[in-house]
Coordinates of C-alpha atoms in Angstrom, one line a residue:
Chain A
X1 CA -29.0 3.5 8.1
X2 CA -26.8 5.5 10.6
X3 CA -26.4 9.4 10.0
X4 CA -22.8 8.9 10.4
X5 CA -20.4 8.0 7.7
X6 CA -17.8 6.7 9.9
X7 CA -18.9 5.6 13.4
X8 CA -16.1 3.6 15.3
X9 CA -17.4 2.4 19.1
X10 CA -14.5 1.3 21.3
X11 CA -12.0 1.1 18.7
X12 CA -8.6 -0.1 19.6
X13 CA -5.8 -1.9 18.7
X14 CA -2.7 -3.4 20.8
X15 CA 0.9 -4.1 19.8
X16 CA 2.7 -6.4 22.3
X17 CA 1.0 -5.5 24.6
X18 CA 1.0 -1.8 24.2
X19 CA -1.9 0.1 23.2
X20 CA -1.7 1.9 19.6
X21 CA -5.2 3.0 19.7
X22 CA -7.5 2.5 23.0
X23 CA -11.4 3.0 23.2
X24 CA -11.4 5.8 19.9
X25 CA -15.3 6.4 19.4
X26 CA -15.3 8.6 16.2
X27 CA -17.8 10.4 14.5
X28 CA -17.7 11.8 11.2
X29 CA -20.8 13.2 9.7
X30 CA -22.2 13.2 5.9
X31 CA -20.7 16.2 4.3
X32 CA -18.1 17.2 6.8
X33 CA -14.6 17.7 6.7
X34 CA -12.9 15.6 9.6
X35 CA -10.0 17.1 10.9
X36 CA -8.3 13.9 12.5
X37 CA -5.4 15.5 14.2
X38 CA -2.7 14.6 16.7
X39 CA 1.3 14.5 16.6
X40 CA 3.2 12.1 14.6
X41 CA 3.0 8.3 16.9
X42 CA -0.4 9.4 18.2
X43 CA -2.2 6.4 16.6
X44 CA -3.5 8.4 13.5
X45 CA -2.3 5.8 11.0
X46 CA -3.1 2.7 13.0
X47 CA -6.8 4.8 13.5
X48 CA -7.1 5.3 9.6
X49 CA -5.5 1.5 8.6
X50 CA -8.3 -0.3 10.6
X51 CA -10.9 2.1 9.1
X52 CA -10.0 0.8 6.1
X53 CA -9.7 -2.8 6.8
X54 CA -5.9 -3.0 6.2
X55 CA -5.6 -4.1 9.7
X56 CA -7.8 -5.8 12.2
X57 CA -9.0 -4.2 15.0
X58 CA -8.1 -5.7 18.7
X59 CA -11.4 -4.6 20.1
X60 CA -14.4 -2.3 19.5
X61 CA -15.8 -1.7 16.0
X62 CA -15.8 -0.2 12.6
X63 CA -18.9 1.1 10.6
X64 CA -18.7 3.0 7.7
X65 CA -21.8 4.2 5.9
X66 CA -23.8 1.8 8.3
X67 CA -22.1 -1.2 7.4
X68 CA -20.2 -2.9 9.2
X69 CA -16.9 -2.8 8.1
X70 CA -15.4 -7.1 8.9
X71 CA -18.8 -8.1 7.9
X72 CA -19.1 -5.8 4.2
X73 CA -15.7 -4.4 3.7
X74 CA -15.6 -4.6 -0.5
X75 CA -19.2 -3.2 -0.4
X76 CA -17.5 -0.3 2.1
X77 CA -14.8 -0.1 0.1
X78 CA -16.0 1.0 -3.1
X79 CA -16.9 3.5 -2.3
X80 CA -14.3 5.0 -0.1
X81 CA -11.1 6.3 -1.9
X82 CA -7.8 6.3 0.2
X83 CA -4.7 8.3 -0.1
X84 CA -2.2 6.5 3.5
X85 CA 1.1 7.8 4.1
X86 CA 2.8 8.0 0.4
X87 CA 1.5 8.6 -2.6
X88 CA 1.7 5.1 -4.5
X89 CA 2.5 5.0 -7.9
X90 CA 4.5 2.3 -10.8
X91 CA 7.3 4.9 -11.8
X92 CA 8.0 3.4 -15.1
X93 CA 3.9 4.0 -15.5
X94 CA 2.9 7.1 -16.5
X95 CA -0.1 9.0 -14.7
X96 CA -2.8 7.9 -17.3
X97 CA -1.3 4.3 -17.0
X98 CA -1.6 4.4 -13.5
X99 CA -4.6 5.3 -13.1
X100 CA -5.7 2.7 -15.9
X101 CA -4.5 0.1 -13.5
X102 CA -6.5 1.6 -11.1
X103 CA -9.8 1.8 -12.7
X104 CA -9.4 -1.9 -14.0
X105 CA -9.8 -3.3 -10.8
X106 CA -12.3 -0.5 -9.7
X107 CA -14.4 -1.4 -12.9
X108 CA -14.9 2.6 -13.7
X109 CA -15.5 4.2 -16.9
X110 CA -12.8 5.4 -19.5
X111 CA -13.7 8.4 -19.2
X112 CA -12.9 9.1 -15.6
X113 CA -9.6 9.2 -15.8
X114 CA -9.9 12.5 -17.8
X115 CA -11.9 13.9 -15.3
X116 CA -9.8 13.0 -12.1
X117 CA -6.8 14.3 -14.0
X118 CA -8.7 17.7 -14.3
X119 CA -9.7 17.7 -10.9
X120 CA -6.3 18.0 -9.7
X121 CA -4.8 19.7 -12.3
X122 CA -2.6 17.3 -13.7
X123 CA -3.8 17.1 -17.4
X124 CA -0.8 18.5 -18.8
X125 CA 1.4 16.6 -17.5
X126 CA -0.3 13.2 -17.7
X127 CA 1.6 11.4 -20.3
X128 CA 4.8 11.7 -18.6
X129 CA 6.4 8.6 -16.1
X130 CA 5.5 9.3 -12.8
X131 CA 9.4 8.8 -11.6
X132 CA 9.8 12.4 -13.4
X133 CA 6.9 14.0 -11.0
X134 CA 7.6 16.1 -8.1
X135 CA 6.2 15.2 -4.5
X136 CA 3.6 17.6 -5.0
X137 CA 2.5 16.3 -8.5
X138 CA 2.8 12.7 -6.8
X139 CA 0.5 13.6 -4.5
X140 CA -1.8 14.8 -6.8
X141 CA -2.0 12.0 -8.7
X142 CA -2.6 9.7 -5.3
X143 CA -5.6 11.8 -4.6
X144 CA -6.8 11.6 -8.5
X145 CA -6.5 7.9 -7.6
X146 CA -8.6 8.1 -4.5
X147 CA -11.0 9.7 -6.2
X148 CA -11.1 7.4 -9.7
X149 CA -14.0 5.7 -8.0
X150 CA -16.1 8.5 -7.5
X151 CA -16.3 7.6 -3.6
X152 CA -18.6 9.2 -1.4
X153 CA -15.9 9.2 1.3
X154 CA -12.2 10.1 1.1
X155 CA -9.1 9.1 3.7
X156 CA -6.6 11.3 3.4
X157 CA -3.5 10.4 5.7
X158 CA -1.2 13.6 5.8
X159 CA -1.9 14.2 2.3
X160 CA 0.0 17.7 2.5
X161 CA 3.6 15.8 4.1
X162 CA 6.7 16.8 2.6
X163 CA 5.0 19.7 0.4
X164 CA 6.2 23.0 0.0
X165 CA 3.4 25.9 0.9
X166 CA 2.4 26.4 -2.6
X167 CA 2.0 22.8 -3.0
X168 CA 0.4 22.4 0.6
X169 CA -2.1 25.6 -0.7
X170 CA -3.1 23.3 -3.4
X171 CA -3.9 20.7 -1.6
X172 CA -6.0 22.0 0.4
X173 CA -8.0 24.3 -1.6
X174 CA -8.7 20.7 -3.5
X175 CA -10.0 19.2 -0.4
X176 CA -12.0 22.0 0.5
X177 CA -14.0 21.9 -2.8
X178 CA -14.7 18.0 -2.5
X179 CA -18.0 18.6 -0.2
X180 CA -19.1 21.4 -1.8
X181 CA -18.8 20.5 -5.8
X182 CA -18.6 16.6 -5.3
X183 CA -20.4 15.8 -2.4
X184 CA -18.1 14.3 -0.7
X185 CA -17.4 13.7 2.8
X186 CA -13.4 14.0 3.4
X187 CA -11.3 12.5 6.6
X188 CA -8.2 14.1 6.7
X189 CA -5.1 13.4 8.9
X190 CA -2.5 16.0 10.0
X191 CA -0.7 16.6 12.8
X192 CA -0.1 20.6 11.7
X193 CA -3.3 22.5 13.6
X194 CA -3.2 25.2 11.3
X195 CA -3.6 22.6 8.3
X196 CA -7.0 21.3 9.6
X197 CA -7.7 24.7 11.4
X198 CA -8.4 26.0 7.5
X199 CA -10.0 22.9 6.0
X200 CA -11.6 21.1 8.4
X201 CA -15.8 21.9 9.9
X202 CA -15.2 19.3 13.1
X203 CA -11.6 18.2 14.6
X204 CA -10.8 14.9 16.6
X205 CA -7.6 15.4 18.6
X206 CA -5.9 11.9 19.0
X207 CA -3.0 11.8 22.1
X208 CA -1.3 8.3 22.8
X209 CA -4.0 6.7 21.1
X210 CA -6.7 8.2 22.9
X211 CA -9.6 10.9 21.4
X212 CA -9.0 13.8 23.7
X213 CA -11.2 15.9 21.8
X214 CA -14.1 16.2 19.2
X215 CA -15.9 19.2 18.2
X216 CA -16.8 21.2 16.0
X217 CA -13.6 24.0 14.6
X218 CA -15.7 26.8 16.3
X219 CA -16.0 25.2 19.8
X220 CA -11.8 24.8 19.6
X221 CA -11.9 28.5 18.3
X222 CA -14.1 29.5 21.3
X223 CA -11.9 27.5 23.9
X224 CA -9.2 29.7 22.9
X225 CA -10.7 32.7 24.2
X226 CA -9.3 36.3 24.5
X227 CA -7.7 38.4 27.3
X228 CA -7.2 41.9 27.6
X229 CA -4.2 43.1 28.8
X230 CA -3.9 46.2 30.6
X231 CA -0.5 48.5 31.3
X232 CA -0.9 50.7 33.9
X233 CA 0.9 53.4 36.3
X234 CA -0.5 52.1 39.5
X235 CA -1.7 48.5 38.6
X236 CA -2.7 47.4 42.5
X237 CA -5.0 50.1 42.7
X238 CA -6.4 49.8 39.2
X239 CA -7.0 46.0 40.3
X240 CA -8.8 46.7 43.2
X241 CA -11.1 49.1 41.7
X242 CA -11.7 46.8 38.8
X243 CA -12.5 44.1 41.3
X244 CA -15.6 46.3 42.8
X245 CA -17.3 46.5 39.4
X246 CA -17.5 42.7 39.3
X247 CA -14.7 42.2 36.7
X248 CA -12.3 39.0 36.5
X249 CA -8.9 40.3 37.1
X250 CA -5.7 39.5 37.9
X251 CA -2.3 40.8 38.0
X252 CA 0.2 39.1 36.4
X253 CA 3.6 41.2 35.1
X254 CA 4.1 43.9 33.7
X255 CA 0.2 44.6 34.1
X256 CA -3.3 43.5 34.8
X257 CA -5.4 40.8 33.1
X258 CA -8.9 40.9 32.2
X259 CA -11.2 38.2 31.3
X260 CA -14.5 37.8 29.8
X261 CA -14.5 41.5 29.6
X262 CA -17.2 43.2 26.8
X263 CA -16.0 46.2 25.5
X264 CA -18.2 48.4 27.1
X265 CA -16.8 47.0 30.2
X266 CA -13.4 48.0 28.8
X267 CA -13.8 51.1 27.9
X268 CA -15.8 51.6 31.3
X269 CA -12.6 51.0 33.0
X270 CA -10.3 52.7 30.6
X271 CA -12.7 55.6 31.6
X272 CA -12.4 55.8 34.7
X273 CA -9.0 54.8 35.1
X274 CA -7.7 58.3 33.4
X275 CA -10.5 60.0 35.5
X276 CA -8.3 59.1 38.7
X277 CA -5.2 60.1 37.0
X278 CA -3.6 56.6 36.5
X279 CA -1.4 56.5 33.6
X280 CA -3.0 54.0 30.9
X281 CA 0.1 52.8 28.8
X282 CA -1.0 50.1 27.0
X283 CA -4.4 48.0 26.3
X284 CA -3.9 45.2 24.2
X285 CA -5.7 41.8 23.4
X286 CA -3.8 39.0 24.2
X287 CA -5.3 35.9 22.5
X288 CA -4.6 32.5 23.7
X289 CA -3.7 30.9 20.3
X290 CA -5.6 28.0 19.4
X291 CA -1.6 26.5 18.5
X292 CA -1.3 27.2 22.6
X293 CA -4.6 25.3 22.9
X294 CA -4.0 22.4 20.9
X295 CA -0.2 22.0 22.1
X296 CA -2.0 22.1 25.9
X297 CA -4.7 19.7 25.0
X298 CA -2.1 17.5 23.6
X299 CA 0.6 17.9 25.8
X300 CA -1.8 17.1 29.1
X301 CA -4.6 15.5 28.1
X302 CA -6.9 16.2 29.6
X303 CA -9.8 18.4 28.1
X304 CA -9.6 22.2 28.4
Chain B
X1 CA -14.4 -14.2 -10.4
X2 CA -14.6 -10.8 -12.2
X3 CA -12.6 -9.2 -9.4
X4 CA -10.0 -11.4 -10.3
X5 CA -9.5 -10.9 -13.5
X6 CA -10.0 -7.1 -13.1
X7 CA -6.9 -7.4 -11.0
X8 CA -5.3 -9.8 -13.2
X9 CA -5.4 -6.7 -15.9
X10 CA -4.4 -4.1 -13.8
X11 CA -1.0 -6.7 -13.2
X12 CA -0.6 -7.0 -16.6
X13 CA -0.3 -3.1 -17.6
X14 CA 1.5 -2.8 -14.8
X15 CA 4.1 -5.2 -16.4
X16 CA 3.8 -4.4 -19.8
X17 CA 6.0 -1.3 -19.5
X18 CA 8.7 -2.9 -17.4
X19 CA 12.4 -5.0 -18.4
X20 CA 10.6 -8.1 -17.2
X21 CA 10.1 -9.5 -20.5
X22 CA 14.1 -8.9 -21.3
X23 CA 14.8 -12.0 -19.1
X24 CA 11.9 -14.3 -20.6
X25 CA 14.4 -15.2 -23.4
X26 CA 17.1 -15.1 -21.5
X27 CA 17.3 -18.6 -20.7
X28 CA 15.9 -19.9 -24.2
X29 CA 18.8 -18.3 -26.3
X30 CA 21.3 -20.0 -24.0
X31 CA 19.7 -23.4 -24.0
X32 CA 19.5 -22.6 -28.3
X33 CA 23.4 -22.1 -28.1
X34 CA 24.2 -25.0 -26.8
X35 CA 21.9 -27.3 -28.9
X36 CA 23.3 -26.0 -31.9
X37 CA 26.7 -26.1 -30.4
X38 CA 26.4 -29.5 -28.7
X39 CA 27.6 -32.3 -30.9
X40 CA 25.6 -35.7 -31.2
X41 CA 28.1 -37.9 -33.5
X42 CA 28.2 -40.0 -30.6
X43 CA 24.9 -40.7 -30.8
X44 CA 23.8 -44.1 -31.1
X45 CA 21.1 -43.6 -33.6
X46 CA 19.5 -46.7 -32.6
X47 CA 18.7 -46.5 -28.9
X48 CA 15.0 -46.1 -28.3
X49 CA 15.2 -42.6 -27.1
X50 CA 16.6 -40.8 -30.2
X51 CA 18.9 -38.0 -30.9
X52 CA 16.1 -36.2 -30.2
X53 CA 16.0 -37.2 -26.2
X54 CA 19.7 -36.0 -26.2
X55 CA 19.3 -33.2 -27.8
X56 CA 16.7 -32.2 -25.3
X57 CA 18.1 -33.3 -22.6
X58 CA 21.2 -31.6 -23.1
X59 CA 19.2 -28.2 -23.6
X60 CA 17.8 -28.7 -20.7
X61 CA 20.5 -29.4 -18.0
X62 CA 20.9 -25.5 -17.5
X63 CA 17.9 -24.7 -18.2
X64 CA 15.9 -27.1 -15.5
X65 CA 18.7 -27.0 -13.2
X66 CA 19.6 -24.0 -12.7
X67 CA 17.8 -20.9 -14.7
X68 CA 13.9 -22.4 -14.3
X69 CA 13.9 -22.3 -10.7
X70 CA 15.8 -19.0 -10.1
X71 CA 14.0 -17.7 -12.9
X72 CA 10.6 -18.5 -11.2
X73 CA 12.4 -16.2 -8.2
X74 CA 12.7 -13.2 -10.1
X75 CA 9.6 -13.2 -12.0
X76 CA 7.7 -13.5 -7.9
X77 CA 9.8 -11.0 -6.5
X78 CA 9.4 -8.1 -9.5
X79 CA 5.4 -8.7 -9.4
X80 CA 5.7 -7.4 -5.6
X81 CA 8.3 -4.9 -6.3
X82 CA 6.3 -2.4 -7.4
X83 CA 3.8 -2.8 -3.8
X84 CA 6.6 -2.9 -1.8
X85 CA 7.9 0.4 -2.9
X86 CA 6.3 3.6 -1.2
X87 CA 3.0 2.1 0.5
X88 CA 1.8 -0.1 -2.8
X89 CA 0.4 -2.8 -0.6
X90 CA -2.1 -0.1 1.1
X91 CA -3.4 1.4 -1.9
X92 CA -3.8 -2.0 -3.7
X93 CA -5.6 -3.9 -0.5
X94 CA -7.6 -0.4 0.1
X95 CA -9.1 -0.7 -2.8
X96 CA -12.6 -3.0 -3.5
X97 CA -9.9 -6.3 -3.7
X98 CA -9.9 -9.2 -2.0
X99 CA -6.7 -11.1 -0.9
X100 CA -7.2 -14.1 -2.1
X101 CA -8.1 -12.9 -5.4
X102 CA -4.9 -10.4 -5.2
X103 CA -2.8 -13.4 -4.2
X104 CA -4.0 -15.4 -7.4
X105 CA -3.9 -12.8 -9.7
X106 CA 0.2 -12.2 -8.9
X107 CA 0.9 -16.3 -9.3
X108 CA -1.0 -16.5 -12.2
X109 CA 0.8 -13.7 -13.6
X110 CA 4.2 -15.8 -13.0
X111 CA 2.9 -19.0 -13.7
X112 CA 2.0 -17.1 -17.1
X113 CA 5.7 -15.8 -17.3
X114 CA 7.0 -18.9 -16.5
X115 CA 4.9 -20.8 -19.4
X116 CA 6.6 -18.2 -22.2
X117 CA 9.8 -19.5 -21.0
X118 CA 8.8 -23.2 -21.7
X119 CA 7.3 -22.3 -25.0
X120 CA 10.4 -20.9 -26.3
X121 CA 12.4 -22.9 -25.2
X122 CA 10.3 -25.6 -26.8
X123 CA 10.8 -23.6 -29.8
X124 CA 14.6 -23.3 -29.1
X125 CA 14.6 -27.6 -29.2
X126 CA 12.5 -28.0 -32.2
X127 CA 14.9 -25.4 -34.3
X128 CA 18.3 -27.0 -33.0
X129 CA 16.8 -30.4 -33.8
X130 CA 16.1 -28.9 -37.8
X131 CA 19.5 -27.1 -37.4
X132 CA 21.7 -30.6 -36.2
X133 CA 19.8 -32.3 -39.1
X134 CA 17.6 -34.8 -37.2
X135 CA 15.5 -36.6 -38.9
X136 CA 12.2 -37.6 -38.5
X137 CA 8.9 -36.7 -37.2
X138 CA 9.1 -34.4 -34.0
X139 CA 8.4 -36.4 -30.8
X140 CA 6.0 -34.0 -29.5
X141 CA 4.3 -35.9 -27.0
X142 CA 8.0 -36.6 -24.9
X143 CA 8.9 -32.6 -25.6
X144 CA 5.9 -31.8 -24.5
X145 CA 5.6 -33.6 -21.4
X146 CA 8.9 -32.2 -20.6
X147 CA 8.0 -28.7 -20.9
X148 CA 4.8 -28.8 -19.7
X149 CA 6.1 -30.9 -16.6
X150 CA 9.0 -28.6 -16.3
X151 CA 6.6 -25.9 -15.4
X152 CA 4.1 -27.9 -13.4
X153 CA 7.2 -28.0 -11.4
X154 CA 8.0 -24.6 -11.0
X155 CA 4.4 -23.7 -9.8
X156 CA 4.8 -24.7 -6.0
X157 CA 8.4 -22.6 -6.3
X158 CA 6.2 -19.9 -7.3
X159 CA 3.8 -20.3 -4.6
X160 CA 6.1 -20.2 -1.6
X161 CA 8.5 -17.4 -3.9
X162 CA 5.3 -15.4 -3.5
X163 CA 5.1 -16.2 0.0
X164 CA 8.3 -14.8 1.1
X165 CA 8.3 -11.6 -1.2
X166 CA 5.2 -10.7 0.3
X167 CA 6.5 -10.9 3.5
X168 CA 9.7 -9.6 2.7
X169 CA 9.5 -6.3 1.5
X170 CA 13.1 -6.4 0.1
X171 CA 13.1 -7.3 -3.4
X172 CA 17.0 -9.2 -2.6
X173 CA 16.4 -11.4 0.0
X174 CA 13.9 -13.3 -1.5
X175 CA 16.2 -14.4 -4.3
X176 CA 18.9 -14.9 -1.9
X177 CA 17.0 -17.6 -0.8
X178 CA 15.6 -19.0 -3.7
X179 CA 19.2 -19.2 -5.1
X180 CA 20.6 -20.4 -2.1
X181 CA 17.4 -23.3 -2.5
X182 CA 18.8 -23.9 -6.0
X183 CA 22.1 -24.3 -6.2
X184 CA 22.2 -27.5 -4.0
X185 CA 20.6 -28.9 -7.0
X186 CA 23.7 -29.9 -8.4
X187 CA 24.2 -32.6 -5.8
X188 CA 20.6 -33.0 -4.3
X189 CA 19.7 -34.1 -8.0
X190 CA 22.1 -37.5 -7.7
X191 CA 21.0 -38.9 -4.4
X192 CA 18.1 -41.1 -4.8
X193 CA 16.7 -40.6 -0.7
X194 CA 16.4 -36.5 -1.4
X195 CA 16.2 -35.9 -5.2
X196 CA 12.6 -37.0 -5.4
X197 CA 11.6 -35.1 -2.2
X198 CA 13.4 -31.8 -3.3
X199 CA 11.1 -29.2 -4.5
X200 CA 13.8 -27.3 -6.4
X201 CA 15.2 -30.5 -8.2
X202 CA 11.6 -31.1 -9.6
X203 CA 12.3 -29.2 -12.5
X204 CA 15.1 -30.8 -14.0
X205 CA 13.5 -34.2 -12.9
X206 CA 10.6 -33.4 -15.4
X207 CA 12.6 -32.4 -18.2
X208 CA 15.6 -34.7 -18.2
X209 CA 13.7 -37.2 -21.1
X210 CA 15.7 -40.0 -20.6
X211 CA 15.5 -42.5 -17.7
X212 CA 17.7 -44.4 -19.1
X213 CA 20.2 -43.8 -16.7
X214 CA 19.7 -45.3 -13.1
X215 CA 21.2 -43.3 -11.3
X216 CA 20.1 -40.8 -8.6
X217 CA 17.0 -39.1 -8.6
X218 CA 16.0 -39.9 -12.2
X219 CA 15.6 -43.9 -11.5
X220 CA 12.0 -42.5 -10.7
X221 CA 8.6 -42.7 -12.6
X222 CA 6.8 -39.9 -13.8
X223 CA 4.1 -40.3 -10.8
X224 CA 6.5 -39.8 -8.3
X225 CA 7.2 -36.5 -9.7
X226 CA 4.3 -35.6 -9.7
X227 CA 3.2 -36.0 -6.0
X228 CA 5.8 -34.6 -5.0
X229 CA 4.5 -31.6 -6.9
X230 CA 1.2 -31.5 -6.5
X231 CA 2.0 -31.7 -2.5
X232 CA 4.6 -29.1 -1.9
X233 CA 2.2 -26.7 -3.9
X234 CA -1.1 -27.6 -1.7
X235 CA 1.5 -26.9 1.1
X236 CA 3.1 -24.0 -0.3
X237 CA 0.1 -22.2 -1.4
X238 CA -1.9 -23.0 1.3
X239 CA 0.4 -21.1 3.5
X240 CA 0.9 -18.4 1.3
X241 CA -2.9 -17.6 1.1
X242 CA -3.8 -18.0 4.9
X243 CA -0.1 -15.8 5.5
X244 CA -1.4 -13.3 2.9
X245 CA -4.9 -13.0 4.1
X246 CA -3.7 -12.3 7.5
X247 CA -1.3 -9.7 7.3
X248 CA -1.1 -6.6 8.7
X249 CA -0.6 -4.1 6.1

């Protein structure tokens, strides 16, 4: 038994030709949340479609839970619940109905039903046809399905598209609590940073089909590191006797820029910078945003 | 097995809510019109077939001809509506399902429509037959090897229906084609080189009752019928299932 729930080695998958996904080695741990991030064409979809056995992977393989996932996909599958792209739901149906239909072919109690419909809130309004519901109340109800089968792994393909922020707050506040109250280890696709930035413990950044990044939320955090940036009335000089005490500066209008400064260090040079008179007009914090980051990692490629 | 008929009762809620079952009787009350509006005076009561036979038969020329097969059409296309709308397929084949099983579980479903249809329309022949006056014992073994032949028939229509309206995901086209399939039934069913070969004229061929006129398609036995059924649905559902189990979703 692997300790990873998903493990993918080599995936890929070609189109005419073209590659969708190329050489993706994921890994998701028990317990995480998997931020699987990347803008829209990236090969998110195509990623999440073979890792549930909708389509068939060109090269390189799939294992989910240990298993592999040609060889054992209904044994996989039963125990992974999906939301891809759209909520899916029998409009005439209402909620309860469709997820009836739902847990007849999943085999699960009566009973859970109830209990998926409380999970996301949706109790109330559970009698009603579905064609009545708004997109956020749709998308409720595919993630009530996902988890009708009490799965021990959950795909969510942008489950927070074409919601407004309250709606999108909801969301994820639901998919937060799935570790921690159900146990359950959530893959979730976005190509919003901030969306995954809140929810998710590790991130995989996907570009033109290829993982450009996988870490942990902390080591992104820590990539985009700070600067201080300091205004002064004679920045050449300032430089130059910043440069003697060892510091990483450089000047770049309208002032000076210091890296991998401690603030001792600062206030060290802020110190003696009003000592010899200089005028000190401003000292601020510029922090690379991890947007800036992201958008850099994405639009190059290469890693930071 | 049981994963098939789990997903044959997920179909059925899915349908039991849904206008589907408005055009079941559709064809049955129009085939009950015209046998008790059809008039049989000119029936030779002697001839070995019977009022009966005409009455049937005459039931049955719209009924075989025309509404079984595009009937069979509709009922395929609406049992993928609903997966072709808004990412259906996804959810369905994500779930614990196999293909083959899914695959099954919607043909039976409009095999099961289809057989409805034949029962009341059964019923529809039995109640003109009291209503014209006919007397008699009811020839059930000719109505029913009519009926039940008619929708022998129908099955490899369904099979390659289901074929295309998986493929396709627009609910139209599908019956575009299957019309388009149908309506050269009006002529394919008098040439005796295509009628017996002609999947969509297999219908009517099974429930016209008398062969008593030599003309056409109907000059031919029973068994002729018959293979050609039985082969266009190995063919038909054949490629349906390998189509089926190989698409990308």
């Amino acid at each position: 038994m692997s300790e990873w729930v998903i493990e993918t080695k080599g995936l890929s998958k070609r189109y005419r030709g073209r590659y969708a996904v190329s050489n993706l080695n994921l890994k998701i741990a028990k317990g995480d949340i998997y931020g699987f991030l990347g803008p829209n064409g990236a090969g998110k979809t195509t990623t999440i479609r073979m890792l549930l056995g909708l389509i068939k992977p060109t090269n390189g393989s799939v294992h989910v839970f240990g298993r592999p996932l040609h060889k054992e996909r209904l044994k996989v599958l039963r125990k992974v619940g999906s939301l891809v792209e759209y909520p899916s739901y029998y409009g005439h149906l209402s909620a309860i109905d469709n997820l009836e239909a739902i847990r007849r072919i999943l085999d699960a109690p009566a009973a859970r039903i109830g209990e998926v419909l409380d999970i996301v809130g949706l109790a109330k309004e559970a009698r009603r046809p579905v064609k009545g519901y708004s997109l956020g109340m749709k998308q409720r109800l595919g993630i009530a399905s996902a988890l009708l089968g009490n799965p021990e792994l959950l795909v969510l393909d942008e489950p927070t598209n074409g919601l407004d922020p309250s709606g999108i707050q909801e969301i994820r506040e639901l998919i937060k609590q799935m570790p921690k109250q159900h146990g359950i280890t959530v893959l979730i696709s976005s190509h919003l940073l901030n969306e995954v930035e809140l929810t998710a413990g590790t991130v995989g950044i996907i570009r033109h089909g290829e993982l450009v990044f996988q870490d942990t939320i902390e080591r992104l955090q820590r990539q985009a590191k700070s600067q201080i940036s300091l205004v002064v009335s004679e920045p050449e000089q300032a430089a130059a006797m910043m440069r003697e005490q060892g510091l990483n500066v450089r000047l770049s209008e309208p002032g000076i820029l210091l890296e991998d400064a401690s603030d001792p260090a600062i206030a060290g040079v802020v110190k003696r910078l009003v000592e010899r008179s200089h005028g000190v007009y401003r000292v601020e914090e510029k922090r690379k945003s991890l947007e800036q980051l992201y958008l850099q990692i994405v639009g190059e490629g290469g890693r930071p | 097995m049981t994963g098939f008929l789990r997903l044959l009762a997920a179909e059925r809620l899915k349908l039991s809510k849904s206008f589907i079952w408005l055009l079941v009787p559709i064809s049955p009350l129009v085939s009950l019109a015209i046998g008790l509006l059809v008039s049989l005076d000119n029936v030779d009561g002697t001839w070995k077939y019977g009022s009966y036979a005409i009455l049937a038969s005459s039931m049955a020329s719209f009924h075989a001809m025309l509404f079984l097969p595009i009937l069979t059409g509709i009922f395929t296309a609406f049992v993928c509506r609903y997966e072709h709308g808004g990412g259906g397929w996804k959810m369905l084949l994500a779930l614990p399902v196999s293909r083959t099983a899914l695959f099954f579980a919607k043909f039976t479903v409009v095999a099961s429509l289809i057989l409805v249809t034949q029962l009341l329309f059964l019923a529809a022949v039995v109640y003109s037959a009291h209503y014209q006056g006919i007397d008699g014992a009811i020839p059930w073994r000719m109505l029913l090897t009519g009926v039940g032949g008619g929708f022998l028939a129908c099955l490899p229509l369904a099979a390659l229906q289901l074929l295309v309206s998986v493929g396709w995901s627009s609910f139209a086209a599908p019956l575009a084609i299957n019309v388009a399939l149908t309506v050269p039934n009006m002529l394919v069913i008098n040439s005796a080189t295509y009628g017996p070969f002609y999947p969509w004229a297999q219908p009517m061929l099974a429930m016209l009752w008398y062969s008593d006129q030599d003309f056409g398609g109907f000059s031919l036995p029973l068994e002729n019928i018959f293979m050609t059924v039985a082969g266009s649905f190995a063919l038909f559902l054949a490629a349906g299932l390998i189509y089926f189990n190989r698409k990308e979703i």
